[in-house]
Amino acid sequence: MTVGTPIERIWPAPVTGALTDPQLTALYGRTAGPHLRVNFVASADGAVTLDGYSAGLSGEPDKRVFGLLRMLCDGLVVAAGTLRHEGYRAVRLSPERRAWRREQGLAEFPTLVVVSGSLDLDPAQAAFADAPVRPIVLTHADAVPPPGLADVADVIRCGTDQADAPGRVDLVAGLAELRRRGLGQLLCEGGPHLFG
Ligand SMILES: NC(=O)c1ccc[n+]([C@@H]2O[C@H](COP(=O)([O-])OP(=O)(O)OC[C@H]3O[C@@H](n4cnc5c(N)ncnc54)[C@H](OP(=O)(O)O)[C@@H]3O)[C@@H](O)[C@H]2O)c1
């Protein structure tokens, strides 16, 4: 069933008619091998927020795709800036989407993966404290976790040794570690610095 603003296929060949959730699911899909997908909303003139938040730029079809892509992934990657600013809560999926995941042999929820150099993270934030699956924090070798963070998340160190990149997470090493842990299909929700 399709409700609200329809989503139509325009590429590679336009197809008239609103896409249903199962059709969208099949089009976005999951790949056989490791995969990193990014999902981001921007205005026509390049803004990434309206009044400081992404929600103002995001319409109903965007939110529909946002939820659907979460359903498809093994790991949901977000940068610490966006996690803090947008007040990320625990990952939640509808019963139908959880059932779909179970049918595919997937964990009921994707694992939240937070990228942070400073580890300026609040273990009481709902994204950690209420998480249905223990989150992962990707950081670098010298980062000092705040009290309690290791109680609610796996802190993985994959920092660079490069003098010109102190405090940076080696994202290539981080992705390899996530894949080693079985998180092959990754969805990254930003923000802009992490995408950069
Ligand atoms: N339009 C959209 O779809 C959308 C999506 C997401 C966010 N946003 C908006 O973007 C804004 C937040 O952006 P932001 O500038 O804070 O960027 P961001 O990319 O969300 O966060 C930057 C932070 O992520 C961590 N980080 C990213 N890459 C890293 C690396 N390689 N190594 C170490 N740490 C890394 C650092 O955290 P530490 O400071 O902890 O070291 C850094 O300060 C908010 O206004 C949010 O609403 C918009």
Short mmCIF file of C-alpha atoms in Angstrom, two decimals, residues 43-134:
data_model
loop_
_atom_site.label_atom_id
_atom_site.label_comp_id
_atom_site.label_asym_id
_atom_site.label_seq_id
_atom_site.Cartn_x
_atom_site.Cartn_y
_atom_site.Cartn_z
CA SER A 43 18.32 21.89 -0.44
CA ALA A 44 18.64 22.91 -4.08
CA ASP A 45 21.08 25.62 -2.99
CA GLY A 46 23.21 23.23 -0.94
CA ALA A 47 21.99 23.76 2.62
CA VAL A 48 22.06 20.70 4.89
CA THR A 49 19.81 22.12 7.60
CA LEU A 50 16.88 24.45 8.08
CA ASP A 51 16.90 26.29 11.42
CA GLY A 52 19.80 24.06 12.47
CA TYR A 53 18.21 20.67 11.83
CA SER A 54 17.87 18.35 8.86
CA ALA A 55 14.18 17.64 9.58
CA GLY A 56 13.06 20.95 8.04
CA LEU A 57 14.52 19.90 4.68
CA SER A 58 13.03 16.46 4.79
CA GLY A 59 9.62 15.69 3.29
CA GLU A 60 7.39 12.70 3.75
CA PRO A 61 8.96 10.68 0.87
CA ASP A 62 12.43 11.37 2.33
CA LYS A 63 11.30 10.03 5.69
CA ARG A 64 9.82 6.97 3.99
CA VAL A 65 13.13 6.19 2.29
CA PHE A 66 15.01 7.02 5.52
CA GLY A 67 13.11 4.30 7.40
CA LEU A 68 13.29 1.83 4.57
CA LEU A 69 17.08 2.16 4.25
CA ARG A 70 17.43 1.58 8.00
CA MET A 71 15.48 -1.64 7.56
CA LEU A 72 17.93 -2.82 4.89
CA CYS A 73 21.25 -2.27 6.67
CA ASP A 74 23.38 -4.28 9.10
CA GLY A 75 25.07 -1.20 10.57
CA LEU A 76 23.86 2.39 10.83
CA VAL A 77 26.87 4.73 10.80
CA VAL A 78 26.59 8.28 12.15
CA ALA A 79 29.16 10.91 13.07
CA ALA A 80 29.33 12.15 16.65
CA GLY A 81 28.41 15.70 15.60
CA THR A 82 25.08 14.61 14.16
CA LEU A 83 24.43 12.16 17.00
CA ARG A 84 24.89 14.97 19.56
CA HIS A 85 23.17 17.75 17.65
CA GLU A 86 20.17 15.82 16.41
CA GLY A 87 19.82 14.01 19.76
CA TYR A 88 19.83 10.55 18.22
CA ARG A 89 17.59 8.10 20.03
CA ALA A 90 17.72 4.33 20.03
CA VAL A 91 17.18 2.74 16.64
CA ARG A 92 13.56 1.63 16.33
CA LEU A 93 11.81 -0.24 13.52
CA SER A 94 8.15 -1.06 13.04
CA PRO A 95 7.01 -4.63 13.77
CA GLU A 96 6.56 -5.16 10.01
CA ARG A 97 10.13 -4.08 9.27
CA ARG A 98 11.51 -6.22 12.09
CA ALA A 99 9.54 -9.17 10.72
CA TRP A 100 11.00 -8.51 7.26
CA ARG A 101 14.50 -8.58 8.76
CA ARG A 102 13.84 -11.84 10.57
CA GLU A 103 12.58 -13.38 7.32
CA GLN A 104 15.85 -12.36 5.65
CA GLY A 105 17.86 -13.97 8.47
CA LEU A 106 19.05 -10.59 9.75
CA ALA A 107 19.31 -9.30 13.29
CA GLU A 108 16.07 -7.67 14.32
CA PHE A 109 17.73 -4.24 14.49
CA PRO A 110 20.79 -2.76 12.79
CA THR A 111 23.78 -1.91 14.98
CA LEU A 112 24.40 1.79 15.58
CA VAL A 113 28.00 2.80 14.77
CA VAL A 114 29.21 6.20 16.00
CA VAL A 115 32.38 7.83 14.62
CA SER A 116 34.09 10.11 17.16
CA GLY A 117 37.61 11.44 17.64
CA SER A 118 36.98 13.26 20.92
CA LEU A 119 34.71 10.63 22.53
CA ASP A 120 32.69 13.57 23.81
CA LEU A 121 29.69 11.25 24.03
CA ASP A 122 27.03 10.86 26.70
CA PRO A 123 26.46 7.21 27.67
CA ALA A 124 23.04 8.27 29.01
CA GLN A 125 21.92 9.47 25.57
CA ALA A 126 19.09 7.20 24.48
CA ALA A 127 21.00 6.14 21.37
CA PHE A 128 23.30 4.26 23.75
CA ALA A 129 21.27 3.74 26.91
CA ASP A 130 18.15 2.34 25.20
CA ALA A 131 19.82 0.66 22.25
CA PRO A 132 18.25 -2.68 21.29
CA VAL A 133 21.67 -3.84 20.04
CA ARG A 134 24.94 -2.83 21.71
#
